[in-house]
Amino acid sequence: GDIAANYLQAVGRSGLDLLVVSHYHADHANGIPQLLRRIDVGEIVLPDVEEDDPLRAEITAIAEKRGIPTRFVRETVQLAGGVTVLPPMSGAGSANELGLTVLAAVGSAGVLITGDMEQEGELRLVESIPLPEVEILVAGHHGSETSTTPELLETVQPRLALISVGQDNSYGHPSYDTLVRLDEAGAAIYRTDLYGTIEVQWKEN
């Protein structure tokens, strides 16, 4: 939370218009309570799953205390600024499939963020949602072998693939096979374990 807040303040931002919580795993949401204490947030969007999760309860309690509107998502939601939030792919197996997917337009560029979604969820996503081609894909589940399937890549055809992954992590992420799939799909790959914070600036021609 402090790392994110420090970064936002360093680039001149005192707050966020929208904060989307993909799911309640600690490595995705553990810093949000501290982030909410330090910066202003216009709205928080959360998956309406795992009602008893203590991190969900902590986030919503702080949001209520600070007067931040919260929206729980069970179906596709169109938000301002070209942001579409897609619900968890129902029927998919593990907790990694219970998160939200974000499809956003930045000018003419598309961005797809799938959280920790794995193969089953990606296949359901491709089958149920008319996904466009995107310029930027945040690779699912930190570049895990079970994510970033050929079916998803064939559908969205990303130009850039960003992988959020810890250096020398014990899971062996990103998977070699995933890196090969991304390379064969023609995506330039940028990894936080090699480059640190990655900032993408999109300029219209």
XYZ file of N, CA, C and O in Angstrom:
820
model
N 0.808 -1.206 0.000
C 0.000 0.000 0.000
C 0.844 1.259 0.000
O 0.570 2.218 -0.738
N 1.869 1.271 0.823
C 2.759 2.446 0.870
C 3.529 2.584 -0.441
O 3.743 3.703 -0.920
N 3.960 1.471 -1.024
C 4.695 1.537 -2.287
C 3.824 2.163 -3.368
O 4.253 3.047 -4.109
N 2.565 1.712 -3.456
C 1.650 2.252 -4.464
C 1.347 3.720 -4.202
O 1.345 4.542 -5.131
N 1.096 4.062 -2.946
C 0.806 5.458 -2.608
C 2.002 6.356 -2.908
O 1.848 7.464 -3.451
N 3.207 5.898 -2.546
C 4.410 6.695 -2.818
C 4.579 6.923 -4.317
O 4.952 8.027 -4.756
N 4.329 5.895 -5.110
C 4.466 6.034 -6.558
C 3.459 7.030 -7.102
O 3.813 7.921 -7.893
N 2.207 6.897 -6.712
C 1.177 7.815 -7.207
C 1.515 9.267 -6.850
O 1.395 10.169 -7.683
N 1.947 9.481 -5.625
C 2.292 10.837 -5.205
C 3.529 11.352 -5.933
O 3.629 12.535 -6.261
N 4.459 10.447 -6.246
C 5.675 10.856 -6.955
C 5.371 11.318 -8.376
O 6.112 12.146 -8.930
N 4.300 10.795 -8.971
C 3.933 11.218 -10.326
C 2.843 12.289 -10.297
O 2.225 12.582 -11.318
N 2.613 12.855 -9.126
C 1.709 13.991 -9.023
C 0.247 13.653 -8.848
O -0.606 14.524 -9.048
N -0.063 12.422 -8.453
C -1.459 12.038 -8.255
C -1.766 11.985 -6.766
O -1.058 11.339 -5.999
N -2.839 12.657 -6.375
C -3.265 12.605 -4.975
C -4.358 11.567 -4.758
O -4.779 11.331 -3.622
N -4.834 10.967 -5.849
C -5.885 9.980 -5.691
C -6.140 9.214 -6.972
O -5.470 9.407 -7.986
N -7.141 8.332 -6.906
C -7.556 7.516 -8.043
C -9.052 7.707 -8.261
O -9.822 7.767 -7.302
N -9.458 7.780 -9.521
C -10.886 7.829 -9.818
C -11.546 6.490 -9.522
O -12.677 6.427 -9.042
N -10.828 5.407 -9.827
C -11.409 4.068 -9.726
C -10.356 3.083 -9.259
O -9.227 3.096 -9.750
N -10.718 2.218 -8.327
C -9.852 1.131 -7.869
C -10.608 -0.181 -8.041
O -11.672 -0.377 -7.442
N -10.090 -1.067 -8.882
C -10.713 -2.370 -9.103
C -9.901 -3.423 -8.355
O -8.697 -3.562 -8.592
N -10.564 -4.144 -7.486
C -9.931 -5.237 -6.740
C -10.221 -6.518 -7.511
O -11.369 -6.949 -7.614
N -9.185 -7.132 -8.067
C -9.408 -8.336 -8.872
C -9.979 -9.460 -8.015
O -10.977 -10.088 -8.365
N -9.344 -9.726 -6.861
C -9.835 -10.739 -5.929
C -9.108 -10.538 -4.611
O -8.309 -9.607 -4.466
N -9.401 -11.385 -3.637
C -8.989 -11.109 -2.264
C -7.740 -11.857 -1.814
O -7.454 -11.916 -0.617
N -6.967 -12.406 -2.736
C -5.688 -12.998 -2.361
C -4.730 -11.896 -1.892
O -4.708 -10.796 -2.444
N -3.922 -12.229 -0.896
C -3.073 -11.221 -0.263
C -2.131 -10.551 -1.259
O -1.875 -9.349 -1.164
N -1.594 -11.311 -2.228
C -0.621 -10.714 -3.137
C -1.271 -9.762 -4.138
O -0.564 -9.049 -4.854
N -2.597 -9.709 -4.170
C -3.296 -8.758 -5.033
C -3.956 -7.633 -4.244
O -4.167 -6.545 -4.795
N -4.315 -7.884 -2.998
C -5.149 -6.915 -2.283
C -4.661 -6.566 -0.885
O -5.265 -5.719 -0.220
N -3.562 -7.163 -0.424
C -3.150 -6.958 0.962
C -2.784 -5.511 1.270
O -2.928 -5.054 2.404
N -2.307 -4.768 0.262
C -1.907 -3.380 0.500
C -3.025 -2.375 0.353
O -2.824 -1.177 0.630
N -4.211 -2.810 -0.043
C -5.294 -1.856 -0.319
C -5.733 -1.089 0.928
O -5.943 0.135 0.851
N -5.891 -1.722 2.100
C -6.274 -0.925 3.268
C -5.326 0.247 3.532
O -5.775 1.378 3.794
N -4.027 0.016 3.441
C -3.077 1.109 3.659
C -3.151 2.136 2.531
O -3.051 3.345 2.787
N -3.353 1.679 1.303
C -3.507 2.608 0.181
C -4.703 3.520 0.411
O -4.623 4.738 0.174
N -5.812 2.958 0.887
C -7.012 3.763 1.129
C -6.817 4.772 2.253
O -7.478 5.814 2.271
N -5.934 4.469 3.172
C -5.664 5.420 4.258
C -4.865 6.621 3.773
O -4.889 7.684 4.393
N -4.154 6.462 2.657
C -3.216 7.507 2.232
C -3.668 8.329 1.038
O -3.194 9.454 0.859
N -4.529 7.766 0.192
C -4.933 8.505 -0.996
C -6.456 8.498 -1.131
O -7.148 7.670 -0.549
N -6.962 9.455 -1.905
C -8.394 9.537 -2.176
C -8.755 8.588 -3.318
O -8.023 8.478 -4.307
N -9.886 7.927 -3.187
C -10.380 7.020 -4.221
C -11.840 7.358 -4.494
O -12.648 7.478 -3.568
N -12.169 7.515 -5.791
C -13.531 7.889 -6.146
C -14.525 6.759 -5.998
O -15.662 6.961 -5.566
N -14.112 5.527 -6.337
C -15.002 4.364 -6.253
C -14.156 3.103 -6.209
O -13.089 3.033 -6.831
N -14.639 2.100 -5.478
C -13.988 0.800 -5.426
C -14.936 -0.240 -6.020
O -16.121 -0.286 -5.682
N -14.409 -1.068 -6.924
C -15.175 -2.153 -7.519
C -14.572 -3.470 -7.043
O -13.358 -3.682 -7.141
N -15.426 -4.360 -6.540
C -14.962 -5.612 -5.953
C -15.793 -6.782 -6.475
O -16.974 -6.618 -6.805
N -15.205 -7.987 -6.504
C -15.997 -9.169 -6.861
C -16.917 -9.546 -5.707
O -16.517 -9.502 -4.539
N -18.153 -9.908 -6.030
C -19.113 -10.258 -4.992
C -19.021 -11.747 -4.691
O -19.936 -12.531 -4.956
N -17.885 -12.130 -4.130
C -17.613 -13.523 -3.771
C -16.955 -13.539 -2.393
O -16.552 -12.496 -1.874
N -16.864 -14.705 -1.808
C -16.139 -14.911 -0.542
C -16.539 -13.861 0.501
O -15.710 -13.102 1.007
N -17.825 -13.860 0.844
C -18.366 -12.849 1.752
C -17.686 -12.859 3.122
O -17.665 -11.835 3.810
N -17.140 -13.984 3.530
C -16.519 -14.095 4.853
C -15.021 -13.796 4.840
O -14.360 -13.919 5.872
N -14.480 -13.413 3.676
C -13.047 -13.163 3.604
C -12.679 -11.950 4.468
O -13.263 -10.873 4.318
N -11.701 -12.092 5.373
C -11.358 -10.978 6.265
C -10.789 -9.771 5.520
O -10.992 -8.626 5.966
N -10.081 -9.979 4.415
C -9.538 -8.847 3.668
C -10.656 -8.070 2.990
O -10.635 -6.838 2.956
N -11.650 -8.768 2.461
C -12.820 -8.089 1.904
C -13.482 -7.231 2.976
O -13.847 -6.071 2.727
N -13.640 -7.793 4.180
C -14.285 -7.061 5.265
C -13.482 -5.822 5.653
O -14.050 -4.748 5.907
N -12.160 -5.955 5.685
C -11.319 -4.816 6.057
C -11.399 -3.709 5.013
O -11.500 -2.521 5.347
N -11.356 -4.085 3.733
C -11.425 -3.086 2.661
C -12.749 -2.343 2.705
O -12.796 -1.105 2.623
N -13.842 -3.077 2.830
C -15.149 -2.430 2.828
C -15.362 -1.572 4.076
O -16.013 -0.523 4.005
N -14.793 -1.985 5.212
C -14.929 -1.189 6.435
C -14.206 0.147 6.300
O -14.737 1.196 6.694
N -13.005 0.117 5.739
C -12.255 1.366 5.554
C -12.949 2.247 4.522
O -13.036 3.476 4.682
N -13.466 1.626 3.459
C -14.187 2.394 2.441
C -15.401 3.092 3.049
O -15.668 4.278 2.774
N -16.144 2.371 3.892
C -17.320 2.972 4.532
C -16.911 4.114 5.458
O -17.550 5.181 5.467
N -15.832 3.909 6.198
C -15.358 4.948 7.120
C -14.935 6.206 6.371
O -15.171 7.332 6.831
N -14.342 6.033 5.190
C -13.862 7.174 4.410
C -14.896 7.695 3.420
O -14.631 8.643 2.683
N -16.051 7.071 3.383
C -17.102 7.537 2.496
C -16.854 7.240 1.033
O -17.325 7.972 0.154
N -16.142 6.145 0.762
C -15.838 5.768 -0.624
C -16.919 4.813 -1.123
O -17.133 3.755 -0.530
N -17.598 5.138 -2.216
C -18.609 4.216 -2.746
C -17.974 2.891 -3.179
O -16.876 2.877 -3.737
N -18.663 1.802 -2.891
C -18.199 0.481 -3.318
C -19.266 -0.171 -4.190
O -20.457 -0.002 -3.972
N -18.801 -0.908 -5.180
C -19.697 -1.598 -6.098
C -19.263 -3.061 -6.178
O -18.114 -3.353 -6.532
N -20.182 -3.970 -5.851
C -19.905 -5.398 -5.951
C -20.423 -5.912 -7.285
O -21.569 -5.657 -7.659
N -19.566 -6.634 -7.996
C -19.872 -7.010 -9.373
C -20.219 -8.491 -9.468
O -19.454 -9.355 -9.017
N -21.382 -8.766 -10.068
C -21.793 -10.135 -10.398
C -22.042 -10.304 -11.890
O -22.162 -11.416 -12.383
N -22.148 -9.195 -12.612
C -22.351 -9.228 -14.057
C -21.554 -8.094 -14.682
O -21.033 -7.222 -13.982
N -21.443 -8.109 -15.992
C -20.619 -7.113 -16.689
C -21.103 -5.701 -16.390
O -22.307 -5.417 -16.444
N -20.158 -4.812 -16.097
C -20.471 -3.420 -15.762
C -19.667 -2.508 -16.673
O -18.441 -2.655 -16.799
N -20.342 -1.574 -17.310
C -19.683 -0.542 -18.111
C -19.519 0.702 -17.243
O -20.504 1.233 -16.719
N -18.284 1.154 -17.082
C -17.992 2.325 -16.262
C -17.496 3.468 -17.134
O -17.195 3.291 -18.317
N -17.419 4.627 -16.548
C -16.939 5.803 -17.278
C -15.485 5.613 -17.684
O -14.749 4.820 -17.092
N -15.085 6.348 -18.712
C -13.687 6.323 -19.135
C -13.314 5.112 -19.953
O -12.130 4.774 -20.064
N -14.295 4.430 -20.536
C -13.991 3.283 -21.388
C -13.572 2.039 -20.639
O -12.854 1.194 -21.187
N -14.023 1.891 -19.389
C -13.659 0.741 -18.561
C -14.826 -0.235 -18.477
O -15.945 0.157 -18.121
N -14.571 -1.482 -18.802
C -15.549 -2.558 -18.640
C -15.001 -3.540 -17.616
O -13.859 -3.988 -17.726
N -15.814 -3.856 -16.609
C -15.425 -4.832 -15.596
C -16.273 -6.079 -15.803
O -17.514 -6.017 -15.799
N -15.600 -7.194 -16.002
C -16.265 -8.468 -16.263
C -16.287 -9.295 -14.987
O -15.312 -9.318 -14.230
N -17.382 -10.007 -14.726
C -17.514 -10.752 -13.471
C -16.678 -12.015 -13.470
O -16.143 -12.429 -14.512
N -16.567 -12.675 -12.314
C -15.927 -13.985 -12.290
C -16.613 -14.926 -13.266
O -17.830 -14.861 -13.463
N -15.824 -15.787 -13.896
C -16.388 -16.749 -14.824
C -17.035 -17.877 -14.029
O -16.340 -18.722 -13.471
N -18.345 -17.864 -13.922
C -19.078 -18.784 -13.057
C -18.811 -20.232 -13.458
O -18.689 -20.551 -14.643
N -18.701 -21.074 -12.451
C -18.479 -22.487 -12.683
C -17.022 -22.872 -12.793
O -16.687 -24.044 -12.757
N -16.123 -21.894 -12.929
C -14.702 -22.205 -13.016
C -14.205 -22.661 -11.648
O -14.727 -22.249 -10.619
N -13.147 -23.486 -11.675
C -12.784 -24.243 -10.503
C -12.198 -23.521 -9.318
O -12.847 -23.335 -8.305
N -10.929 -23.089 -9.375
C -10.219 -22.653 -8.178
C -10.563 -21.220 -7.808
O -11.227 -20.491 -8.541
N -10.074 -20.804 -6.626
C -10.290 -19.436 -6.163
C -9.690 -18.416 -7.125
O -10.141 -17.266 -7.179
N -8.670 -18.820 -7.877
C -8.080 -17.893 -8.846
C -9.085 -17.475 -9.925
O -8.888 -16.460 -10.589
N -10.129 -18.284 -10.121
C -11.121 -17.980 -11.143
C -12.235 -17.085 -10.621
O -13.174 -16.770 -11.339
N -12.177 -16.666 -9.360
C -13.253 -15.883 -8.757
C -13.016 -14.384 -8.852
O -13.717 -13.607 -8.212
N -12.025 -13.976 -9.635
C -11.690 -12.564 -9.699
C -12.370 -11.843 -10.850
O -13.013 -12.427 -11.713
N -12.198 -10.518 -10.838
C -12.732 -9.660 -11.890
C -11.709 -9.497 -13.007
O -10.500 -9.562 -12.779
N -12.208 -9.277 -14.208
C -11.385 -8.961 -15.367
C -11.689 -7.537 -15.792
O -12.851 -7.120 -15.798
N -10.639 -6.795 -16.143
C -10.817 -5.413 -16.584
C -10.412 -5.297 -18.043
O -9.316 -5.706 -18.433
N -11.313 -4.733 -18.835
C -11.042 -4.407 -20.228
C -11.199 -2.901 -20.357
O -12.285 -2.362 -20.112
N -10.110 -2.219 -20.685
C -10.133 -0.759 -20.695
C -9.635 -0.223 -22.025
O -8.772 -0.821 -22.673
N -10.182 0.919 -22.421
C -9.734 1.613 -23.619
C -8.991 2.869 -23.204
O -9.497 3.670 -22.417
N -7.776 3.035 -23.717
C -6.976 4.231 -23.473
C -6.713 4.847 -24.837
O -5.812 4.419 -25.557
N -7.525 5.835 -25.218
C -7.474 6.325 -26.585
C -7.878 5.196 -27.520
O -8.917 4.563 -27.346
N -7.027 4.895 -28.473
C -7.314 3.791 -29.394
C -6.731 2.467 -28.914
O -6.885 1.447 -29.585
N -6.087 2.475 -27.766
C -5.429 1.268 -27.254
C -6.341 0.518 -26.303
O -7.057 1.117 -25.494
N -6.316 -0.823 -26.390
C -7.060 -1.658 -25.469
C -6.129 -2.315 -24.479
O -4.990 -2.680 -24.803
N -6.603 -2.473 -23.242
C -5.835 -3.097 -22.176
C -6.702 -4.176 -21.539
O -7.869 -3.928 -21.214
N -6.135 -5.381 -21.365
C -6.863 -6.479 -20.728
C -6.081 -6.951 -19.509
O -4.895 -7.274 -19.610
N -6.771 -7.001 -18.355
C -6.168 -7.447 -17.101
C -7.052 -8.553 -16.540
O -8.232 -8.320 -16.253
N -6.502 -9.751 -16.378
C -7.303 -10.901 -15.977
C -7.004 -11.419 -14.575
O -7.514 -12.474 -14.192
N -6.210 -10.703 -13.796
C -5.921 -11.142 -12.431
C -5.201 -12.480 -12.409
O -4.214 -12.682 -13.124
N -5.709 -13.411 -11.619
C -5.103 -14.745 -11.499
C -5.851 -15.788 -12.325
O -5.715 -16.991 -12.077
N -6.650 -15.345 -13.286
C -7.443 -16.286 -14.078
C -6.547 -17.333 -14.727
O -5.474 -17.035 -15.238
N -7.028 -18.580 -14.703
C -6.281 -19.684 -15.281
C -7.007 -20.214 -16.524
O -7.914 -19.572 -17.050
N -6.592 -21.370 -16.985
C -7.046 -21.869 -18.282
C -8.562 -21.963 -18.393
O -9.151 -21.492 -19.370
N -9.209 -22.571 -17.408
C -10.650 -22.764 -17.506
C -11.379 -21.428 -17.612
O -12.290 -21.252 -18.427
N -10.970 -20.471 -16.790
C -11.600 -19.161 -16.832
C -11.340 -18.440 -18.148
O -12.229 -17.779 -18.693
N -10.103 -18.551 -18.662
C -9.791 -17.901 -19.933
C -10.627 -18.467 -21.074
O -11.110 -17.721 -21.937
N -10.813 -19.783 -21.084
C -11.623 -20.390 -22.134
C -13.072 -19.937 -22.031
O -13.720 -19.644 -23.046
N -13.593 -19.860 -20.821
C -14.953 -19.352 -20.629
C -15.051 -17.890 -21.056
O -16.049 -17.467 -21.643
N -14.027 -17.120 -20.758
C -14.002 -15.707 -21.134
C -14.058 -15.549 -22.652
O -14.860 -14.767 -23.186
N -13.222 -16.298 -23.345
C -13.179 -16.217 -24.802
C -14.508 -16.652 -25.418
O -14.984 -16.065 -26.394
N -15.114 -17.664 -24.827
C -16.360 -18.203 -25.371
C -17.559 -17.308 -25.100
O -18.501 -17.267 -25.892
N -17.535 -16.569 -23.985
C -18.734 -15.848 -23.557
C -18.701 -14.352 -23.808
O -19.754 -13.699 -23.818
N -17.510 -13.774 -24.034
C -17.382 -12.321 -24.195
C -16.731 -12.026 -25.549
O -15.689 -12.608 -25.871
N -17.292 -11.114 -26.334
C -16.648 -10.742 -27.605
C -15.444 -9.822 -27.365
O -15.538 -8.601 -27.469
N -14.326 -10.419 -27.035
C -13.133 -9.641 -26.710
C -12.522 -9.034 -27.969
O -12.385 -9.709 -28.993
N -12.096 -7.770 -27.898
C -11.401 -7.161 -29.030
C -9.915 -7.482 -28.985
O -9.404 -7.998 -27.984
N -9.213 -7.176 -30.061
C -7.754 -7.191 -30.004
C -7.295 -6.065 -29.084
O -7.915 -4.997 -29.036
N -6.213 -6.299 -28.340
C -5.719 -5.294 -27.401
C -4.238 -5.033 -27.658
O -3.521 -5.900 -28.153
N -3.833 -3.841 -27.303
C -2.409 -3.518 -27.396
C -1.638 -4.042 -26.199
O -0.465 -4.409 -26.306
N -2.298 -4.081 -25.028
C -1.602 -4.432 -23.787
C -2.360 -5.531 -23.059
O -3.565 -5.411 -22.811
N -1.650 -6.599 -22.717
C -2.191 -7.683 -21.903
C -1.348 -7.799 -20.640
O -0.122 -7.924 -20.721
N -1.992 -7.728 -19.488
C -1.308 -8.079 -18.245
C -1.484 -9.580 -18.070
O -2.599 -10.069 -17.842
N -0.411 -10.319 -18.235
C -0.486 -11.778 -18.259
C -1.088 -12.323 -16.973
O -0.750 -11.887 -15.873
N -1.988 -13.281 -17.124
C -2.685 -13.827 -15.971
C -1.785 -14.607 -15.032
O -0.828 -15.268 -15.439
N -2.121 -14.511 -13.747
C -1.493 -15.315 -12.696
C 0.039 -15.255 -12.749
O 0.727 -16.266 -12.631
N 0.557 -14.039 -12.952
C 1.998 -13.782 -12.855
C 2.821 -14.587 -13.864
O 3.977 -14.931 -13.611
N 2.194 -14.899 -15.012
C 2.906 -15.676 -16.022
C 2.911 -17.162 -15.768
O 3.733 -17.899 -16.329
N 1.964 -17.638 -14.953
C 1.870 -19.062 -14.651
C 1.669 -19.881 -15.919
O 1.083 -19.420 -16.898
N 2.101 -21.129 -15.884
C 1.931 -22.041 -17.019
C 0.465 -22.286 -17.332
O 0.099 -22.585 -18.472
N -0.403 -22.150 -16.307
C -1.825 -22.453 -16.479
C -2.630 -21.271 -17.002
O -3.856 -21.371 -17.115
N -1.982 -20.165 -17.296
C -2.663 -18.967 -17.792
C -2.075 -18.537 -19.133
O -1.129 -19.139 -19.631
N -2.655 -17.468 -19.686
C -2.205 -16.933 -20.977
C -2.227 -18.041 -22.033
O -1.213 -18.391 -22.634
N -3.404 -18.584 -22.214
C -3.598 -19.726 -23.106
C -3.503 -19.311 -24.577
O -3.714 -18.144 -24.922
N -3.217 -20.270 -25.457
C -3.206 -19.967 -26.891
C -4.536 -19.393 -27.368
O -4.568 -18.509 -28.238
N -5.653 -19.880 -26.796
C -6.968 -19.398 -27.209
C -7.143 -17.916 -26.889
O -7.674 -17.148 -27.704
N -6.695 -17.506 -25.716
C -6.799 -16.094 -25.349
C -5.889 -15.237 -26.227
O -6.291 -14.183 -26.727
N -4.663 -15.694 -26.430
C -3.722 -14.928 -27.231
C -4.189 -14.795 -28.676
O -4.034 -13.729 -29.291
N -4.751 -15.846 -29.216
C -5.247 -15.788 -30.586
C -6.394 -14.788 -30.709
O -6.548 -14.122 -31.734
N -7.182 -14.667 -29.643
C -8.332 -13.765 -29.670
C -7.917 -12.309 -29.523
O -8.377 -11.442 -30.284
N -7.053 -11.993 -28.553
C -6.764 -10.581 -28.257
C -5.497 -10.059 -28.929
O -5.296 -8.844 -29.034
N -4.593 -10.948 -29.339
C -3.397 -10.586 -30.105
C -2.665 -9.353 -29.546
O -2.549 -8.325 -30.205
N -2.163 -9.441 -28.324
C -1.534 -8.274 -27.690
C -0.205 -7.886 -28.346
O 0.541 -8.750 -28.820
N 0.081 -6.598 -28.350
C 1.389 -6.104 -28.799
C 2.397 -6.077 -27.658
O 3.584 -6.279 -27.865
N 1.912 -5.789 -26.432
C 2.757 -5.766 -25.243
C 2.176 -6.723 -24.217
O 0.954 -6.758 -24.017
N 3.040 -7.476 -23.560
C 2.614 -8.337 -22.456
C 3.384 -7.921 -21.210
O 4.624 -7.910 -21.212
N 2.650 -7.547 -20.171
C 3.266 -7.155 -18.909
C 3.076 -8.290 -17.908
O 1.977 -8.831 -17.772
N 4.149 -8.654 -17.218
C 4.080 -9.734 -16.236
C 4.496 -9.184 -14.878
O 5.639 -8.760 -14.684
N 3.546 -9.177 -13.939
C 3.825 -8.758 -12.572
C 4.281 -9.971 -11.787
O 3.490 -10.887 -11.526
N 5.556 -9.981 -11.412
C 6.119 -11.186 -10.811
C 7.301 -10.809 -9.915
O 8.083 -9.912 -10.234
N 7.400 -11.488 -8.771
C 8.491 -11.222 -7.842
C 9.791 -11.862 -8.298
O 9.798 -12.951 -8.885
N 10.875 -11.183 -8.001
C 12.186 -11.693 -8.393
C 12.516 -12.965 -7.610
O 12.316 -13.031 -6.402
N 12.993 -13.994 -8.330
C 13.385 -15.266 -7.713
C 12.261 -15.857 -6.855
O 12.495 -16.418 -5.774
N 11.019 -15.743 -7.334
C 9.890 -16.251 -6.554
C 9.902 -17.779 -6.502
O 10.423 -18.445 -7.406
N 9.314 -18.325 -5.463
C 9.369 -19.774 -5.227
C 8.472 -20.571 -6.172
O 8.572 -21.796 -6.239
N 7.584 -19.881 -6.907
C 6.666 -20.575 -7.811
C 7.271 -20.806 -9.196
O 6.694 -21.509 -10.022
N 8.406 -20.202 -9.459
C 9.011 -20.334 -10.774
C 8.315 -19.526 -11.851
O 8.475 -19.788 -13.045
N 7.521 -18.521 -11.448
C 6.870 -17.643 -12.425
C 7.881 -16.619 -12.948
O 8.752 -16.176 -12.207
N 7.792 -16.230 -14.208
C 6.856 -16.718 -15.218
C 7.335 -18.036 -15.813
O 8.526 -18.304 -15.898
N 6.376 -18.825 -16.262
C 6.684 -20.122 -16.862
C 7.381 -19.937 -18.212
O 7.040 -19.045 -18.983
N 8.337 -20.798 -18.486
C 9.018 -20.778 -19.783
C 8.010 -20.965 -20.910
O 8.075 -20.286 -21.938
N 7.065 -21.899 -20.726
C 6.080 -22.158 -21.771
C 5.227 -20.928 -22.054
O 4.883 -20.653 -23.205
N 4.883 -20.189 -20.996
C 4.099 -18.966 -21.182
C 4.894 -17.922 -21.945
O 4.370 -17.238 -22.838
N 6.166 -17.783 -21.617
C 7.016 -16.837 -22.335
C 7.116 -17.201 -23.813
O 7.084 -16.320 -24.688
N 7.214 -18.497 -24.097
C 7.265 -18.943 -25.491
C 5.960 -18.610 -26.204
O 5.962 -18.120 -27.341
N 4.826 -18.868 -25.547
C 3.530 -18.570 -26.167
C 3.401 -17.080 -26.480
O 2.924 -16.694 -27.555
N 3.828 -16.240 -25.562
C 3.760 -14.800 -25.787
C 4.674 -14.372 -26.918
O 4.301 -13.551 -27.766
N 5.864 -14.930 -26.942
C 6.806 -14.590 -28.007
C 6.259 -15.032 -29.369
O 6.328 -14.270 -30.350
N 5.716 -16.229 -29.431
C 5.175 -16.722 -30.693
C 3.959 -15.917 -31.138
O 3.653 -15.841 -32.333
N 3.253 -15.300 -30.169
C 2.103 -14.455 -30.489
C 2.526 -13.064 -30.949
O 1.688 -12.254 -31.349
N 3.833 -12.782 -30.876
C 4.341 -11.500 -31.342
C 4.295 -10.389 -30.320
O 4.436 -9.209 -30.665
N 4.123 -10.736 -29.044
C 4.040 -9.723 -27.992
C 5.423 -9.418 -27.424
O 6.193 -10.331 -27.125
N 5.725 -8.137 -27.269
C 6.925 -7.731 -26.538
C 6.662 -7.930 -25.051
O 5.603 -7.547 -24.551
N 7.610 -8.536 -24.343
C 7.394 -8.945 -22.949
C 8.182 -8.042 -22.005
O 9.390 -7.842 -22.175
N 7.479 -7.522 -20.989
C 8.113 -6.720 -19.951
C 7.733 -7.302 -18.594
O 6.555 -7.492 -18.304
N 8.753 -7.569 -17.751
C 8.554 -8.259 -16.480
C 9.041 -7.389 -15.323
O 10.114 -6.803 -15.388
N 8.245 -7.366 -14.244
C 8.650 -6.546 -13.106
C 9.859 -7.123 -12.381
O 10.588 -6.383 -11.724
N 10.091 -8.444 -12.490
C 11.270 -8.996 -11.815
C 12.552 -8.560 -12.498
O 13.626 -8.539 -11.880
N 12.468 -8.189 -13.777
C 13.651 -7.739 -14.506
C 13.746 -6.221 -14.588
O 14.841 -5.664 -14.564
N 12.596 -5.539 -14.675
C 12.589 -4.100 -14.932
C 12.068 -3.260 -13.774
O 12.156 -2.032 -13.833
N 11.533 -3.879 -12.728
C 10.913 -3.096 -11.663
C 9.575 -2.542 -12.146
O 8.884 -3.147 -12.963
N 9.206 -1.372 -11.629
C 7.939 -0.754 -12.021
C 7.939 -0.468 -13.519
O 8.887 0.096 -14.053
N 6.863 -0.865 -14.175
C 6.728 -0.664 -15.623
C 5.654 0.386 -15.869
O 4.526 0.243 -15.395
N 6.008 1.421 -16.571
C 5.059 2.479 -16.911
C 4.889 2.522 -18.423
O 5.875 2.590 -19.147
N 3.645 2.443 -18.860
C 3.354 2.481 -20.296
C 2.734 3.832 -20.625
O 1.734 4.218 -20.027
N 3.314 4.523 -21.563
C 2.767 5.793 -22.059
C 2.308 5.584 -23.482
O 3.091 5.160 -24.340
N 1.055 5.869 -23.731
C 0.470 5.661 -25.053
C 0.269 7.003 -25.729
O -0.404 7.874 -25.192
N 0.856 7.161 -26.909
C 0.730 8.411 -27.646
C 0.021 8.133 -28.965
O 0.409 7.239 -29.729
N -1.037 8.888 -29.227
C -1.757 8.747 -30.488
C -0.910 9.303 -31.627
O -0.263 10.330 -31.494
N -0.900 8.609 -32.752
C -0.157 9.085 -33.927
C -0.924 10.230 -34.593
O -2.113 10.305 -34.567
